[in-house]
Amino acid sequence: MKILAIDSSGLVASAAVVEDDKVLAEFNVNNKKNHSVTLLPMIETLQNILELDMDSLDAIAVAKGPGSFTGLRIGAATVKGLALALDKPVAEISTIEAMAYQIYGTDRLICPMMDARRNQVYTGVYRFNGDGLEEVLSDRAVAIEDIIENINKLDKKVIFLGDGVPVNEAAIRGNIKVPYCFAQAFQNRQRAAALGILAEKYVREGKTVSSEMHRPVYLRLSQAERERMEKGL
C-alpha cells in the first residue's frame, strides 16, 4: 500500500510518501511561509526524488482538522484536486489524532495542543492500548484551564505536544496536578509521516471518502463568521 500524506493544518507544512509501514520520504517546512507557496513544490519534489508514478498511489491522506482555517483549506483544495484527477480515495485523519500517534508506544496519556488563539487550544487526549490508539477525550476547542482540569481528573501521567504548549506553558505548569512532560522537538509538531502510517490503517479498514466528500473539520466558527453573528447579520 502506497500513500501520499499531507498536513497543512498548523504552522508546519508537511508531506510524505509511505509504503507498507515504511516512510519513503518526508518533507517538513516550519518557517512561517504560506502553505500555498510551499505545499505543491514539496509534493513535486517528493515525486521527483522518488520517481513516483502518482497513479501507483492507493490513497491520499490529509489532516482534516482542527487547525488553521487557511491551512486546512489549502490542504483540502490540494488533496481534493489530486484525488479527483487521480481517481484515488481520501483518508481523512484528525490532526490531533495524528499528532498523538507520533508518541507511539508510550504508557502515558497524550495531549496534543494547537494554539487556537482567543485563549483557546485545539486539543484532545489519547492513549495507546497495545498497538492501537484510543480516544480518551474527543477533539475540542477549549480554554487551556478546561483541558488541564479534565486531565487532572483522569489522574494519569501525561505528555504534551504541539504549538499550543509554548503559548500556554505557564498555565500548564501552574495548574497540572499529575506527572507530566513535554515532547521533544522532533516529535512535537505535525508530521505527514505519522499521518501516512496511521492512514494505512484507515485504508485497510475502508475508512476513506471520495474527493467530493472531503470536508475540513474546524470545530469552531471562523473569526469572520463570529463577528458576523455578533453583529446580528
CSV table of C-alpha atoms in Angstrom, one decimal:
chain,number,residue,atom,x,y,z
A,1,MET,CA,0.0,0.0,0.0
A,2,LYS,CA,1.4,3.4,-1.0
A,3,ILE,CA,0.0,6.7,0.4
A,4,LEU,CA,0.8,10.3,-0.2
A,5,ALA,CA,0.1,12.2,3.1
A,6,ILE,CA,-0.3,15.9,3.5
A,7,ASP,CA,-0.6,18.1,6.6
A,8,SER,CA,-1.1,21.9,6.4
A,9,SER,CA,-3.3,22.3,9.4
A,10,GLY,CA,-0.8,24.2,11.5
A,11,LEU,CA,2.4,26.2,11.3
A,12,VAL,CA,4.2,23.2,9.7
A,13,ALA,CA,3.7,22.2,6.1
A,14,SER,CA,4.4,18.5,5.8
A,15,ALA,CA,4.2,16.0,3.0
A,16,ALA,CA,5.3,12.4,2.9
A,17,VAL,CA,5.1,9.2,0.9
A,18,VAL,CA,4.7,5.9,2.9
A,19,GLU,CA,4.5,2.4,1.6
A,20,ASP,CA,3.7,-0.7,3.7
A,21,ASP,CA,4.6,0.8,7.0
A,22,LYS,CA,7.8,2.3,5.6
A,23,VAL,CA,8.5,6.0,5.2
A,24,LEU,CA,9.9,6.5,1.7
A,25,ALA,CA,10.4,10.3,2.0
A,26,GLU,CA,9.2,13.2,4.1
A,27,PHE,CA,9.4,17.0,3.7
A,28,ASN,CA,8.7,19.4,6.6
A,29,VAL,CA,8.8,23.2,6.5
A,30,ASN,CA,8.4,25.3,9.6
A,31,ASN,CA,9.5,28.8,8.7
A,32,LYS,CA,6.1,30.6,8.6
A,33,LYS,CA,5.9,30.6,4.8
A,34,ASN,CA,2.4,30.5,3.3
A,35,HIS,CA,1.4,26.8,2.7
A,36,SER,CA,0.0,27.8,-0.7
A,37,VAL,CA,3.6,28.6,-1.7
A,38,THR,CA,5.3,25.6,-0.1
A,39,LEU,CA,2.9,22.6,-0.3
A,40,LEU,CA,2.8,21.9,-4.0
A,41,PRO,CA,6.5,22.3,-4.6
A,42,MET,CA,7.1,19.9,-1.7
A,43,ILE,CA,4.8,17.3,-3.3
A,44,GLU,CA,6.5,17.8,-6.7
A,45,THR,CA,9.9,17.3,-5.0
A,46,LEU,CA,8.8,14.1,-3.4
A,47,GLN,CA,7.5,12.9,-6.8
A,48,ASN,CA,10.8,13.7,-8.5
A,49,ILE,CA,13.1,12.3,-5.8
A,50,LEU,CA,11.2,9.0,-5.6
A,51,GLU,CA,10.5,8.9,-9.3
A,52,LEU,CA,6.9,8.4,-8.1
A,53,ASP,CA,4.2,7.4,-10.5
A,54,MET,CA,1.2,9.1,-8.9
A,55,ASP,CA,-1.1,6.5,-10.4
A,56,SER,CA,0.6,3.9,-8.2
A,57,LEU,CA,-0.8,5.6,-5.1
A,58,ASP,CA,-3.6,3.7,-3.3
A,59,ALA,CA,-4.9,6.7,-1.4
A,60,ILE,CA,-4.1,10.3,-0.4
A,61,ALA,CA,-4.2,11.1,3.3
A,62,VAL,CA,-4.9,14.6,4.7
A,63,ALA,CA,-5.1,16.2,8.2
A,64,LYS,CA,-8.8,17.1,8.2
A,65,GLY,CA,-8.5,19.4,11.2
A,66,PRO,CA,-8.8,21.0,13.6
A,67,GLY,CA,-6.3,23.7,12.9
A,68,SER,CA,-5.7,26.9,10.9
A,69,PHE,CA,-8.7,27.7,8.8
A,70,THR,CA,-6.5,28.9,5.9
A,71,GLY,CA,-4.1,25.9,6.2
A,72,LEU,CA,-6.9,23.4,6.3
A,73,ARG,CA,-8.5,25.0,3.2
A,74,ILE,CA,-5.2,24.9,1.3
A,75,GLY,CA,-4.7,21.2,2.3
A,76,ALA,CA,-8.3,20.3,1.3
A,77,ALA,CA,-8.1,22.0,-2.0
A,78,THR,CA,-4.8,20.3,-2.8
A,79,VAL,CA,-6.0,16.9,-1.8
A,80,LYS,CA,-9.4,17.2,-3.5
A,81,GLY,CA,-7.7,18.2,-6.7
A,82,LEU,CA,-5.1,15.4,-6.7
A,83,ALA,CA,-7.7,12.8,-5.6
A,84,LEU,CA,-10.1,13.8,-8.3
A,85,ALA,CA,-7.5,13.9,-11.0
A,86,LEU,CA,-6.0,10.5,-10.0
A,87,ASP,CA,-9.3,8.9,-9.0
A,88,LYS,CA,-8.0,8.0,-5.6
A,89,PRO,CA,-9.8,7.8,-2.2
A,90,VAL,CA,-9.1,10.2,0.6
A,91,ALA,CA,-8.2,9.1,4.1
A,92,GLU,CA,-9.3,11.9,6.5
A,93,ILE,CA,-7.3,11.9,9.7
A,94,SER,CA,-7.8,14.1,12.8
A,95,THR,CA,-4.9,16.4,13.2
A,96,ILE,CA,-5.0,15.8,16.9
A,97,GLU,CA,-5.0,12.0,16.5
A,98,ALA,CA,-2.1,12.1,14.0
A,99,MET,CA,-0.1,14.2,16.4
A,100,ALA,CA,-0.8,11.8,19.3
A,101,TYR,CA,0.3,8.9,17.0
A,102,GLN,CA,3.8,10.4,16.9
A,103,ILE,CA,4.3,9.4,20.6
A,104,TYR,CA,3.9,5.7,19.6
A,105,GLY,CA,4.0,3.1,22.4
A,106,THR,CA,4.0,5.4,25.4
A,107,ASP,CA,2.2,4.4,28.5
A,108,ARG,CA,1.3,8.0,29.3
A,109,LEU,CA,-1.8,9.9,28.2
A,110,ILE,CA,-1.0,12.0,25.1
A,111,CYS,CA,-2.4,15.6,24.9
A,112,PRO,CA,-1.6,17.4,21.7
A,113,MET,CA,-2.4,21.1,21.8
A,114,MET,CA,-2.7,23.5,18.9
A,115,ASP,CA,-2.9,27.2,19.6
A,116,ALA,CA,-6.4,28.3,18.6
A,117,ARG,CA,-5.9,31.9,19.8
A,118,ARG,CA,-8.6,33.7,21.8
A,119,ASN,CA,-7.2,31.9,24.9
A,120,GLN,CA,-8.2,28.5,23.5
A,121,VAL,CA,-6.5,25.4,22.2
A,122,TYR,CA,-7.5,22.7,19.8
A,123,THR,CA,-6.9,19.5,21.8
A,124,GLY,CA,-7.9,16.1,22.8
A,125,VAL,CA,-6.5,13.2,24.9
A,126,TYR,CA,-5.4,9.8,23.5
A,127,ARG,CA,-3.6,6.7,24.8
A,128,PHE,CA,-2.2,3.6,23.3
A,129,ASN,CA,-3.8,0.2,24.0
A,130,GLY,CA,-1.3,-2.2,22.6
A,131,ASP,CA,-0.7,-1.1,19.0
A,132,GLY,CA,-4.0,0.8,18.9
A,133,LEU,CA,-4.5,4.5,19.6
A,134,GLU,CA,-7.6,5.2,21.7
A,135,GLU,CA,-9.5,8.4,22.1
A,136,VAL,CA,-9.9,9.3,25.8
A,137,LEU,CA,-11.3,12.9,25.4
A,138,SER,CA,-12.6,13.8,22.0
A,139,ASP,CA,-11.1,16.6,19.9
A,140,ARG,CA,-12.3,20.0,21.0
A,141,ALA,CA,-11.6,23.8,21.1
A,142,VAL,CA,-11.4,24.8,24.8
A,143,ALA,CA,-9.7,27.1,27.2
A,144,ILE,CA,-6.4,25.7,28.5
A,145,GLU,CA,-7.8,25.6,32.0
A,146,ASP,CA,-10.6,23.3,31.0
A,147,ILE,CA,-8.4,20.7,29.4
A,148,ILE,CA,-6.0,20.8,32.3
A,149,GLU,CA,-8.9,20.3,34.7
A,150,ASN,CA,-10.1,17.2,32.7
A,151,ILE,CA,-6.6,15.7,32.6
A,152,ASN,CA,-6.3,16.2,36.4
A,153,LYS,CA,-9.5,14.2,36.8
A,154,LEU,CA,-8.1,11.4,34.7
A,155,ASP,CA,-5.2,11.1,37.3
A,156,LYS,CA,-2.7,9.6,34.8
A,157,LYS,CA,0.8,10.7,33.6
A,158,VAL,CA,0.6,12.8,30.5
A,159,ILE,CA,2.8,14.1,27.7
A,160,PHE,CA,2.0,17.4,26.0
A,161,LEU,CA,3.0,18.4,22.5
A,162,GLY,CA,2.1,20.9,19.8
A,163,ASP,CA,2.5,24.6,19.1
A,164,GLY,CA,-0.1,25.3,21.9
A,165,VAL,CA,2.4,24.2,24.5
A,166,PRO,CA,4.9,27.1,24.5
A,167,VAL,CA,2.0,29.6,24.3
A,168,ASN,CA,0.4,28.0,27.4
A,169,GLU,CA,3.4,26.6,29.3
A,170,ALA,CA,2.9,28.8,32.3
A,171,ALA,CA,-0.7,27.8,32.6
A,172,ILE,CA,0.1,24.1,32.3
A,173,ARG,CA,2.9,24.2,34.9
A,174,GLY,CA,0.7,26.3,37.3
A,175,ASN,CA,-2.4,24.1,37.1
A,176,ILE,CA,-1.4,20.5,36.3
A,177,LYS,CA,-1.6,18.1,39.3
A,178,VAL,CA,-0.4,14.9,37.6
A,179,PRO,CA,3.1,13.9,36.5
A,180,TYR,CA,3.8,15.4,33.1
A,181,CYS,CA,6.4,16.1,30.4
A,182,PHE,CA,6.7,17.9,27.1
A,183,ALA,CA,7.6,16.1,23.9
A,184,GLN,CA,10.9,16.7,22.2
A,185,ALA,CA,11.4,18.9,19.2
A,186,PHE,CA,11.5,16.0,16.7
A,187,GLN,CA,8.0,14.9,17.7
A,188,ASN,CA,6.1,17.9,19.0
A,189,ARG,CA,4.8,19.3,15.7
A,190,GLN,CA,2.7,17.8,12.9
A,191,ARG,CA,4.4,15.3,10.6
A,192,ALA,CA,3.0,13.8,7.5
A,193,ALA,CA,4.9,10.5,8.0
A,194,ALA,CA,2.9,9.8,11.1
A,195,LEU,CA,-0.3,10.8,9.3
A,196,GLY,CA,0.5,8.4,6.4
A,197,ILE,CA,1.3,5.4,8.6
A,198,LEU,CA,-1.9,6.0,10.5
A,199,ALA,CA,-3.8,6.4,7.2
A,200,GLU,CA,-2.7,2.9,6.2
A,201,LYS,CA,-4.8,1.5,9.0
A,202,TYR,CA,-7.8,3.7,7.9
A,203,VAL,CA,-7.5,2.5,4.3
A,204,ARG,CA,-7.3,-1.2,5.3
A,205,GLU,CA,-10.5,-0.7,7.3
A,206,GLY,CA,-12.2,1.1,4.4
A,207,LYS,CA,-12.4,4.4,6.2
A,208,THR,CA,-12.0,6.6,3.2
A,209,VAL,CA,-14.1,9.1,1.3
A,210,SER,CA,-14.2,10.4,-2.3
A,211,SER,CA,-12.6,13.7,-3.2
A,212,GLU,CA,-16.0,15.3,-3.5
A,213,MET,CA,-17.0,14.2,0.1
A,214,HIS,CA,-13.9,15.5,1.8
A,215,ARG,CA,-14.5,18.5,4.2
A,216,PRO,CA,-12.2,20.1,6.7
A,217,VAL,CA,-13.2,19.9,10.4
A,218,TYR,CA,-12.8,23.3,12.0
A,219,LEU,CA,-14.5,22.7,15.4
A,220,ARG,CA,-15.5,26.3,15.7
A,221,LEU,CA,-16.6,29.2,13.6
A,222,SER,CA,-14.1,31.4,11.7
A,223,GLN,CA,-13.4,34.9,13.0
A,224,ALA,CA,-15.4,36.4,10.2
A,225,GLU,CA,-18.4,34.2,11.0
A,226,ARG,CA,-18.2,35.0,14.7
A,227,GLU,CA,-18.0,38.8,14.0
A,228,ARG,CA,-21.0,38.5,11.7
A,229,MET,CA,-23.0,36.7,14.3
A,230,GLU,CA,-22.1,39.2,17.0
A,231,LYS,CA,-23.4,42.0,14.7
A,232,GLY,CA,-26.6,40.0,14.2
A,233,LEU,CA,-26.1,39.6,10.5
